[in-house]
């Protein structure tokens, strides 16, 4: 049971929300890759809380500090270690006592698994804050993938009942992905942004939260990447995608919509395009038999609504073993979907780089 | 890129559809486990082609032959190797030439990945036949899980547009799972079987095929199993589920339905039940923060329609690089969903055993 | 705890000495490699018992049967499974009871580890017979390494008190390795063969056994292969070498002799040779900082004397827990060193191929 | 190729000698283990340079800073990250140009492997300084092993031609291990310390260095730990021991001395001791068939002389490709063997903990 991922590129993520620091070690990177640190910051800024709609990203509190593996902004080939200090560290009067576990959080199962020794402050190692090192690792992976002509971008496909236009799966331009990754509220059809923001604001006003779907595309992956049986591209990507907190579903290509389709509707015929074999449609999302077809890889992830809501909820007092009403205090993000977009991109980048190395 | 799965229990699957044999090696099994061979055969019979509706399963052609790791029907602790001979082996006049790749099959990407050296007869190592060893391994895993009080069962939740009743996620009896695993057409609501069969027959008559959804439940897993980040139960299970051919989507609990839900609808409050902490509802499918809650694990997998259909399809001749019409001959299963049920159960069993060892 | 090795090329070995069969699965092989089956047989013949000094190898009983992964003698890229049937299988009157564990065998610790369920007949999964699949895998690995210009050969450096000439570590010709691998009693200085045979015969006449040392060399490995910390070439090779039964020591280059050396004697100065950087001496055995220098990799393994000797030995009856005298019956190989030579070569080949893929 | 070790307990070590910091992440630790931080410091002090013979260890420059995984000195079960800042960091006028590789260092093969992008200052990621995080991880592992009744200690068995008394392999008291681990110059026979120091001083005066042997013992490991084939205790331990810089040989029990022994001399007969099966002698070093016998695990590692010596040595200028004389400046440790003792103990502790979890 570990916080590590990868076979060739190994990512090890550490940290607790209110501990000294969070960070990661990336082992297995090629040497000689020039890193664009600003681009890394930009991705981290997309994930950072409270930055939306501000012109200047304020990352002072979450500056990634590279400890090793990089010299003159270039990878040395040694493990790349990165640390982000926590500024909300140990207060003397803090009690690490878990009494009322929050519904639909990891609180209770983690309490059982770790016999009550886990750091519960702010979610500890289960905090969404731990996705910051993943976004860092993903930003590094993206830059290496770029050198291979591979580009990644995701968008908010759905928030509550508001839907964005979906990718045209067999026809995705780099310029669209660039637009999506340049935004802090990534949508294909700009006109849905206001409706999605309204949906989120509605949830907030109702002391509630709302879920959504993120759709991600990867272009430029050559034909023949991946493997069958337990090393399909779907296996590898889903394995890291389900490591992103709140992800409860992953589907590739037409995914669950295949259930009610006929083979004649679902199959992707072949054609010749620019002198090469290509699929005429891409309902399989760029993967057949676990191996890439050369068409864009397209997948969707379901994000459940933020578990922390202000409404009173029923829980059980773990000390007295009696049912009690829990009211979670403080401000909570009523919808993490917009901020989860760069996290999904990062997971895809790390997973794909591991497959392609 | 391998056909191996597992960290503590390692499954290695081998074989090609028209080669000498297919089989698997299971490494890491505990010693001293008494195996019920008939139960293993029964699961394999559920998956085997052509057995549906026949009173007596005829497995002569697919008898699993155990080569090692078992003495007096009891595991020795050494690797368990199993082989199933292929009876349709090498014909002298066979040519291993891939000319017209079948749409939505692995044919083309595998051709590129293996430079044309892969065995293409019957799909080779990508054949659905390779799920037979997985079912064998799953049947062994199920028996070990039973000794821990863990039971698994799945049903055909959907075929085309016909849906079965879904699991009542927080209230699943062992007797229901027993009923499902005893059947070759596993449904909760018996009255849908005929409708599903009609849907499949419709597809067959139209020289077409149809997809579906399989829903699987696991009961008896104790609270606190699994891990966070990259070792969530969802990560581990999806990783092996996406290794099953034709699976294009996996969702846990309410999965994609979470997207349009509010937190107040999606959260599972806690209550006290039999003196223990329990969830009042189980929308999260038994997993929070990647760790089991003690409630049933419930997930769904999307199965795409069989790619082999009799209708003419467009392909590209790999020798001439010209577009050509392909007509796939022979009889093909218009819907693999019923036979995929024990495969999904097996994947879940192998994945869970690896997590729980 | 597994019988698997490798990260990129995964070898899974199975079987028990008196079970149905032994064999292996090799996962991750490149496709399109033409295998010379006779060469594989030749290596297996070097390891096979009772073949020494016979002109015609008699392998009928140990014919490796390839089940998958090879078509027209060429690798398909799918897992290569190989099986060797055991001809001495289950006799009806056999009792799997371990009473008197043989000193210095795995009998007793295996009995404890497996709670008495392991197959004890002929050593079960711990039998030296299990090195046959390793030699098969090594023979395949050697053929792939050859295509990269890498060649491996080993010799009996010592048997009891008789020593062979050692490799001139910085000057090892392919012709010497060819000579060693063509022989069933591999020595550099042919004149020591008779002395070694006499030493072995002496041990046999004394109802005893004798140990030895095998020295192995690998030429043609390019500079820069391997890694530091826990992925040094020494780490990877020792890890598989210590998997060969009876190996109790591994040293690279001057190994233990370094202990009494000064740095000025131990260092390998650099020079220019054929326009490239080269070491003037090769005391480090071709590896510095865990990475290859381009000079031959040279290592030695210590082989303990065969544990099965005919002399009476003290053991403990596991049923009565009383000390008892054990007399091991039957014919035993008084010195396994000559037959272990191809096994060491095989382990080196598999380990190196995994590093170099 | 990675700086990671372990299957259940995963250690990831990072850092370069003159970079920002070095450190490690330890993933998979059990929760609820109370750590004695002073004991960790004590082990690190044994490894630290320049501390020998001083009453007060001065660790200010090498204080391990725990970032995560520990709360109130108790493990939380989340990954434990530790950082040691480097105080000798990037000087502006530094040039990362490798011109004259030092003989018998990693300089040249690392230059080739990393295409010249690796950080060469002070050895970079190959520096002996990277053993500090390993000693930290080992100290943590030792404390967990202690709770299982397992104790580890090592001593300088040889420096140049001066030898210490060896362990009495079947009779090793905890008090002896305590004595060894409390010392910064660990020897069994105190009278050899002065002779060894004289040998080292001789080497220093001759602008030279000297190698040695470290012998390590582990007591308290129960019978039946480990596995056969590729998961023998010897495989796992050698794999991490050969990750310690300068280690060029590893032998278990009588190791290379077995080569000239007869079976009757090498075998360990069984007896009954305190009502349990025990070995009368322990020539196999506590391991048979790769599995522990319950007797002490005893092994030796060969340490080559420090490669950095002050005498002129021949090298090749990588820019001009001409042979040149290299004179290494600065003070160098003429014998790292005393400081390597806690590193060997640490490697053994980490390796064993991974096997025993």
Tab-separated table of N, CA and C in Angstrom, chain A residues 113-226:
chain	number	residue	atom	x	y	z
A	113	UNK	N	-7.571	1.834	9.548
A	113	UNK	CA	-6.368	1.289	8.918
A	113	UNK	C	-5.112	1.635	9.716
A	114	UNK	N	-5.030	2.873	10.213
A	114	UNK	CA	-3.810	3.324	10.891
A	114	UNK	C	-3.936	3.285	12.412
A	115	UNK	N	-4.967	2.612	12.890
A	115	UNK	CA	-5.150	2.484	14.342
A	115	UNK	C	-5.150	3.825	15.060
A	116	UNK	N	-5.616	4.852	14.384
A	116	UNK	CA	-5.730	6.154	15.025
A	116	UNK	C	-4.441	6.944	15.077
A	117	UNK	N	-3.368	6.428	14.476
A	117	UNK	CA	-2.091	7.152	14.535
A	117	UNK	C	-1.899	8.110	13.368
A	118	UNK	N	-2.757	8.019	12.343
A	118	UNK	CA	-2.590	8.919	11.200
A	118	UNK	C	-2.843	10.363	11.603
A	119	UNK	N	-2.203	11.273	10.910
A	119	UNK	CA	-2.365	12.712	11.162
A	119	UNK	C	-3.702	13.135	10.553
A	120	UNK	N	-4.651	13.494	11.398
A	120	UNK	CA	-5.991	13.791	10.881
A	120	UNK	C	-6.174	15.271	10.537
A	121	UNK	N	-5.220	16.111	10.945
A	121	UNK	CA	-5.396	17.546	10.729
A	121	UNK	C	-5.498	17.871	9.242
A	122	UNK	N	-6.586	18.431	8.845
A	122	UNK	CA	-6.761	18.838	7.446
A	122	UNK	C	-6.802	17.673	6.481
A	123	UNK	N	-7.025	16.470	6.990
A	123	UNK	CA	-7.074	15.305	6.117
A	123	UNK	C	-5.757	14.554	6.062
A	124	UNK	N	-4.703	15.158	6.658
A	124	UNK	CA	-3.399	14.502	6.702
A	124	UNK	C	-2.881	14.155	5.329
A	125	UNK	N	-2.454	12.910	5.161
A	125	UNK	CA	-1.885	12.467	3.889
A	125	UNK	C	-2.980	12.283	2.840
A	126	UNK	N	-4.257	12.327	3.273
A	126	UNK	CA	-5.369	12.139	2.342
A	126	UNK	C	-5.896	13.469	1.809
A	127	UNK	N	-5.295	14.561	2.255
A	127	UNK	CA	-5.762	15.882	1.846
A	127	UNK	C	-5.626	16.095	0.343
A	128	UNK	N	-6.558	16.844	-0.212
A	128	UNK	CA	-6.459	17.217	-1.615
A	128	UNK	C	-5.196	18.012	-1.897
A	129	UNK	N	-4.626	18.596	-0.835
A	129	UNK	CA	-3.375	19.337	-0.981
A	129	UNK	C	-2.253	18.467	-1.547
A	130	UNK	N	-2.351	17.163	-1.322
A	130	UNK	CA	-1.314	16.254	-1.814
A	130	UNK	C	-1.316	16.139	-3.336
A	131	UNK	N	-2.343	16.732	-3.988
A	131	UNK	CA	-2.318	16.714	-5.446
A	131	UNK	C	-1.353	17.772	-5.997
A	132	UNK	N	-0.887	18.688	-5.135
A	132	UNK	CA	0.077	19.696	-5.614
A	132	UNK	C	1.361	19.041	-6.111
A	133	UNK	N	1.971	18.127	-5.346
A	133	UNK	CA	3.167	17.457	-5.884
A	133	UNK	C	2.862	16.652	-7.148
A	134	UNK	N	1.659	16.112	-7.247
A	134	UNK	CA	1.310	15.361	-8.457
A	134	UNK	C	1.264	16.301	-9.660
A	135	UNK	N	0.699	17.500	-9.453
A	135	UNK	CA	0.666	18.470	-10.552
A	135	UNK	C	2.093	18.879	-10.936
A	136	UNK	N	2.954	19.024	-9.924
A	136	UNK	CA	4.364	19.323	-10.219
A	136	UNK	C	4.962	18.216	-11.090
A	137	UNK	N	4.802	16.970	-10.632
A	137	UNK	CA	5.366	15.841	-11.389
A	137	UNK	C	4.765	15.776	-12.790
A	138	UNK	N	3.474	16.055	-12.865
A	138	UNK	CA	2.815	16.045	-14.170
A	138	UNK	C	3.358	17.125	-15.082
A	139	UNK	N	3.653	18.292	-14.533
A	139	UNK	CA	4.187	19.380	-15.346
A	139	UNK	C	5.557	19.019	-15.901
A	140	UNK	N	6.356	18.339	-15.081
A	140	UNK	CA	7.655	17.865	-15.560
A	140	UNK	C	7.435	16.818	-16.658
A	141	UNK	N	6.521	15.889	-16.406
A	141	UNK	CA	6.246	14.836	-17.395
A	141	UNK	C	5.755	15.437	-18.702
A	142	UNK	N	4.872	16.426	-18.609
A	142	UNK	CA	4.358	17.079	-19.816
A	142	UNK	C	5.483	17.641	-20.676
A	143	UNK	N	6.476	18.249	-20.007
A	143	UNK	CA	7.560	18.867	-20.768
A	143	UNK	C	8.393	17.816	-21.489
A	144	UNK	N	8.563	16.655	-20.849
A	144	UNK	CA	9.302	15.589	-21.525
A	144	UNK	C	8.458	15.023	-22.668
A	145	UNK	N	7.170	14.888	-22.434
A	145	UNK	CA	6.284	14.378	-23.490
A	145	UNK	C	6.264	15.325	-24.692
A	146	UNK	N	6.309	16.621	-24.409
A	146	UNK	CA	6.327	17.604	-25.505
A	146	UNK	C	7.485	17.365	-26.450
A	147	UNK	N	8.644	17.007	-25.872
A	147	UNK	CA	9.809	16.760	-26.729
A	147	UNK	C	9.569	15.563	-27.632
A	148	UNK	N	8.570	14.721	-27.309
A	148	UNK	CA	8.218	13.581	-28.151
A	148	UNK	C	6.998	13.899	-29.018
A	149	UNK	N	6.546	15.167	-28.988
A	149	UNK	CA	5.396	15.549	-29.808
A	149	UNK	C	4.057	15.175	-29.195
A	150	UNK	N	4.046	14.898	-27.896
A	150	UNK	CA	2.810	14.487	-27.218
A	150	UNK	C	2.275	15.653	-26.386
A	151	UNK	N	0.981	15.963	-26.548
A	151	UNK	CA	0.376	17.098	-25.846
A	151	UNK	C	-0.907	16.669	-25.145
A	152	UNK	N	-1.142	17.258	-23.972
A	152	UNK	CA	-2.269	16.856	-23.123
A	152	UNK	C	-3.098	18.072	-22.739
A	153	UNK	N	-4.404	17.908	-22.724
A	153	UNK	CA	-5.259	18.981	-22.225
A	153	UNK	C	-6.600	18.419	-21.789
A	154	UNK	N	-7.190	19.039	-20.761
A	154	UNK	CA	-8.470	18.550	-20.261
A	154	UNK	C	-9.420	19.718	-20.078
A	155	UNK	N	-10.690	19.388	-19.969
A	155	UNK	CA	-11.682	20.437	-19.745
A	155	UNK	C	-12.792	19.936	-18.834
A	156	UNK	N	-13.549	20.881	-18.296
A	156	UNK	CA	-14.693	20.552	-17.448
A	156	UNK	C	-15.836	20.141	-18.372
A	157	UNK	N	-16.083	18.849	-18.476
A	157	UNK	CA	-17.128	18.378	-19.391
A	157	UNK	C	-18.508	18.577	-18.783
A	158	UNK	N	-18.575	18.579	-17.454
A	158	UNK	CA	-19.865	18.685	-16.782
A	158	UNK	C	-19.673	19.157	-15.353
A	159	UNK	N	-20.566	20.050	-14.915
A	159	UNK	CA	-20.664	20.414	-13.498
A	159	UNK	C	-22.144	20.348	-13.167
A	160	UNK	N	-22.520	19.494	-12.231
A	160	UNK	CA	-23.942	19.330	-11.955
A	160	UNK	C	-24.657	18.971	-13.242
A	161	UNK	N	-25.605	19.803	-13.637
A	161	UNK	CA	-26.342	19.484	-14.856
A	161	UNK	C	-25.904	20.309	-16.068
A	162	UNK	N	-24.837	21.067	-15.927
A	162	UNK	CA	-24.351	21.891	-17.041
A	162	UNK	C	-23.223	21.171	-17.772
A	163	UNK	N	-23.364	21.036	-19.062
A	163	UNK	CA	-22.378	20.286	-19.841
A	163	UNK	C	-21.647	21.180	-20.835
A	164	UNK	N	-20.366	20.913	-21.003
A	164	UNK	CA	-19.568	21.555	-22.040
A	164	UNK	C	-19.676	20.697	-23.313
A	165	UNK	N	-19.342	21.272	-24.448
A	165	UNK	CA	-19.141	20.494	-25.669
A	165	UNK	C	-18.046	19.469	-25.418
A	166	UNK	N	-18.205	18.275	-25.952
A	166	UNK	CA	-17.155	17.264	-25.775
A	166	UNK	C	-16.127	17.358	-26.895
A	167	UNK	N	-14.988	16.707	-26.677
A	167	UNK	CA	-13.981	16.654	-27.727
A	167	UNK	C	-14.546	15.950	-28.960
A	168	UNK	N	-14.182	16.431	-30.123
A	168	UNK	CA	-14.399	15.701	-31.375
A	168	UNK	C	-13.252	14.689	-31.419
A	169	UNK	N	-13.523	13.467	-30.988
A	169	UNK	CA	-12.440	12.554	-30.592
A	169	UNK	C	-11.416	12.236	-31.670
A	170	UNK	N	-11.779	12.373	-32.922
A	170	UNK	CA	-10.800	12.035	-33.954
A	170	UNK	C	-10.197	13.280	-34.590
A	171	UNK	N	-10.424	14.413	-33.972
A	171	UNK	CA	-9.996	15.661	-34.598
A	171	UNK	C	-9.743	16.712	-33.511
A	172	UNK	N	-8.619	16.585	-32.845
A	172	UNK	CA	-8.299	17.474	-31.729
A	172	UNK	C	-7.008	18.213	-32.043
A	173	UNK	N	-7.118	19.519	-32.111
A	173	UNK	CA	-5.967	20.332	-32.479
A	173	UNK	C	-5.152	20.689	-31.232
A	174	UNK	N	-3.861	20.843	-31.441
A	174	UNK	CA	-2.985	21.291	-30.350
A	174	UNK	C	-3.444	22.652	-29.824
A	175	UNK	N	-3.942	23.499	-30.716
A	175	UNK	CA	-4.351	24.843	-30.294
A	175	UNK	C	-5.490	24.779	-29.270
A	176	UNK	N	-6.377	23.807	-29.422
A	176	UNK	CA	-7.455	23.664	-28.441
A	176	UNK	C	-6.880	23.260	-27.082
A	177	UNK	N	-5.956	22.308	-27.119
A	177	UNK	CA	-5.348	21.870	-25.847
A	177	UNK	C	-4.597	23.042	-25.207
A	178	UNK	N	-3.911	23.834	-26.023
A	178	UNK	CA	-3.197	25.008	-25.502
A	178	UNK	C	-4.161	25.973	-24.821
A	179	UNK	N	-5.297	26.191	-25.454
A	179	UNK	CA	-6.296	27.077	-24.861
A	179	UNK	C	-6.760	26.549	-23.504
A	180	UNK	N	-7.013	25.237	-23.461
A	180	UNK	CA	-7.523	24.642	-22.218
A	180	UNK	C	-6.493	24.731	-21.094
A	181	UNK	N	-5.231	24.449	-21.433
A	181	UNK	CA	-4.214	24.425	-20.381
A	181	UNK	C	-3.778	25.829	-19.976
A	182	UNK	N	-4.165	26.824	-20.746
A	182	UNK	CA	-3.834	28.208	-20.382
A	182	UNK	C	-4.880	28.803	-19.450
A	183	UNK	N	-5.963	28.059	-19.212
A	183	UNK	CA	-7.088	28.624	-18.478
A	183	UNK	C	-7.197	28.052	-17.066
A	184	UNK	N	-7.803	28.828	-16.177
A	184	UNK	CA	-8.084	28.321	-14.834
A	184	UNK	C	-9.511	27.809	-14.729
A	185	UNK	N	-10.258	27.964	-15.802
A	185	UNK	CA	-11.611	27.411	-15.853
A	185	UNK	C	-11.771	26.860	-17.263
A	186	UNK	N	-11.215	25.666	-17.449
A	186	UNK	CA	-11.016	25.124	-18.791
A	186	UNK	C	-12.310	24.557	-19.374
A	187	UNK	N	-12.834	25.239	-20.392
A	187	UNK	CA	-13.989	24.719	-21.121
A	187	UNK	C	-13.751	24.896	-22.617
A	188	UNK	N	-14.373	24.044	-23.415
A	188	UNK	CA	-14.257	24.155	-24.868
A	188	UNK	C	-15.191	25.259	-25.360
A	189	UNK	N	-16.421	25.210	-24.897
A	189	UNK	CA	-17.411	26.221	-25.298
A	189	UNK	C	-17.460	27.295	-24.210
A	190	UNK	N	-16.863	28.467	-24.504
A	190	UNK	CA	-16.724	29.505	-23.470
A	190	UNK	C	-18.064	29.926	-22.868
A	191	UNK	N	-19.133	29.735	-23.647
A	191	UNK	CA	-20.424	30.223	-23.171
A	191	UNK	C	-20.968	29.427	-21.992
A	192	UNK	N	-20.389	28.230	-21.719
A	192	UNK	CA	-20.923	27.448	-20.594
A	192	UNK	C	-20.299	27.857	-19.264
A	193	UNK	N	-19.212	28.649	-19.331
A	193	UNK	CA	-18.516	28.983	-18.077
A	193	UNK	C	-19.466	29.636	-17.076
A	194	UNK	N	-20.211	30.635	-17.557
A	194	UNK	CA	-21.110	31.347	-16.638
A	194	UNK	C	-22.170	30.427	-16.045
A	195	UNK	N	-22.685	29.529	-16.872
A	195	UNK	CA	-23.704	28.599	-16.371
A	195	UNK	C	-23.108	27.658	-15.320
A	196	UNK	N	-21.881	27.210	-15.575
A	196	UNK	CA	-21.235	26.319	-14.596
A	196	UNK	C	-20.964	27.067	-13.296
A	197	UNK	N	-20.499	28.319	-13.422
A	197	UNK	CA	-20.228	29.125	-12.218
A	197	UNK	C	-21.521	29.341	-11.429
A	198	UNK	N	-22.617	29.510	-12.163
A	198	UNK	CA	-23.903	29.700	-11.484
A	198	UNK	C	-24.292	28.426	-10.731
A	199	UNK	N	-24.080	27.281	-11.384
A	199	UNK	CA	-24.388	25.989	-10.749
A	199	UNK	C	-23.580	25.821	-9.450
A	200	UNK	N	-22.316	26.215	-9.527
A	200	UNK	CA	-21.455	26.096	-8.337
A	200	UNK	C	-21.931	27.059	-7.257
A	201	UNK	N	-22.281	28.282	-7.674
A	201	UNK	CA	-22.723	29.287	-6.700
A	201	UNK	C	-24.031	28.852	-6.037
A	202	UNK	N	-24.890	28.244	-6.828
A	202	UNK	CA	-26.131	27.680	-6.284
A	202	UNK	C	-25.832	26.691	-5.164
A	203	UNK	N	-24.901	25.804	-5.453
A	203	UNK	CA	-24.552	24.782	-4.457
A	203	UNK	C	-24.013	25.459	-3.193
A	204	UNK	N	-23.144	26.456	-3.377
A	204	UNK	CA	-22.551	27.152	-2.242
A	204	UNK	C	-23.650	27.805	-1.397
A	205	UNK	N	-24.584	28.468	-2.070
A	205	UNK	CA	-25.644	29.163	-1.341
A	205	UNK	C	-26.507	28.167	-0.558
A	206	UNK	N	-26.588	26.940	-1.080
A	206	UNK	CA	-27.379	25.909	-0.404
A	206	UNK	C	-26.550	25.144	0.623
A	207	UNK	N	-25.375	25.701	0.999
A	207	UNK	CA	-24.467	25.008	1.929
A	207	UNK	C	-24.180	23.594	1.436
A	208	UNK	N	-24.061	23.503	0.119
A	208	UNK	CA	-23.906	22.188	-0.492
A	208	UNK	C	-22.704	22.199	-1.444
A	209	UNK	N	-22.490	21.119	-2.124
A	209	UNK	CA	-21.402	21.035	-3.101
A	209	UNK	C	-21.946	20.319	-4.332
A	210	UNK	N	-21.138	20.254	-5.380
A	210	UNK	CA	-21.610	19.636	-6.615
A	210	UNK	C	-20.457	18.922	-7.329
A	211	UNK	N	-20.765	17.822	-8.009
A	211	UNK	CA	-19.756	17.025	-8.707
A	211	UNK	C	-19.627	17.385	-10.169
A	212	UNK	N	-18.923	16.556	-10.929
A	212	UNK	CA	-18.750	16.856	-12.337
A	212	UNK	C	-17.959	15.782	-13.065
A	213	UNK	N	-17.649	16.102	-14.308
A	213	UNK	CA	-16.874	15.188	-15.154
A	213	UNK	C	-15.768	15.974	-15.828
A	214	UNK	N	-14.596	15.390	-15.870
A	214	UNK	CA	-13.483	16.001	-16.588
A	214	UNK	C	-13.141	15.102	-17.766
A	215	UNK	N	-13.037	15.709	-18.945
A	215	UNK	CA	-12.650	14.952	-20.134
A	215	UNK	C	-11.239	15.375	-20.525
A	216	UNK	N	-10.423	14.411	-20.845
A	216	UNK	CA	-9.008	14.688	-21.129
A	216	UNK	C	-8.622	14.060	-22.456
A	217	UNK	N	-7.767	14.754	-23.189
A	217	UNK	CA	-7.287	14.240	-24.474
A	217	UNK	C	-5.765	14.306	-24.537
A	218	UNK	N	-5.201	13.335	-25.212
A	218	UNK	CA	-3.757	13.295	-25.436
A	218	UNK	C	-3.542	13.091	-26.922
A	219	UNK	N	-2.811	13.984	-27.543
A	219	UNK	CA	-2.545	13.806	-28.973
A	219	UNK	C	-1.048	13.597	-29.213
A	220	UNK	N	-0.748	12.918	-30.296
A	220	UNK	CA	0.650	12.747	-30.685
A	220	UNK	C	1.284	11.448	-30.210
A	221	UNK	N	0.533	10.637	-29.484
A	221	UNK	CA	1.093	9.346	-29.063
A	221	UNK	C	1.157	8.428	-30.280
A	222	UNK	N	2.308	7.874	-30.572
A	222	UNK	CA	2.417	7.032	-31.768
A	222	UNK	C	1.625	5.731	-31.635
A	223	UNK	N	1.352	5.109	-32.754
A	223	UNK	CA	0.693	3.802	-32.774
A	223	UNK	C	1.608	2.759	-32.137
A	224	UNK	N	0.996	1.841	-31.368
A	224	UNK	CA	1.774	0.701	-30.872
A	224	UNK	C	2.311	0.849	-29.469
A	225	UNK	N	1.854	1.867	-28.737
A	225	UNK	CA	2.308	2.058	-27.356
A	225	UNK	C	1.332	1.337	-26.419
A	226	UNK	N	1.870	0.672	-25.433
A	226	UNK	CA	1.034	-0.012	-24.442
A	226	UNK	C	1.213	-1.498	-24.516
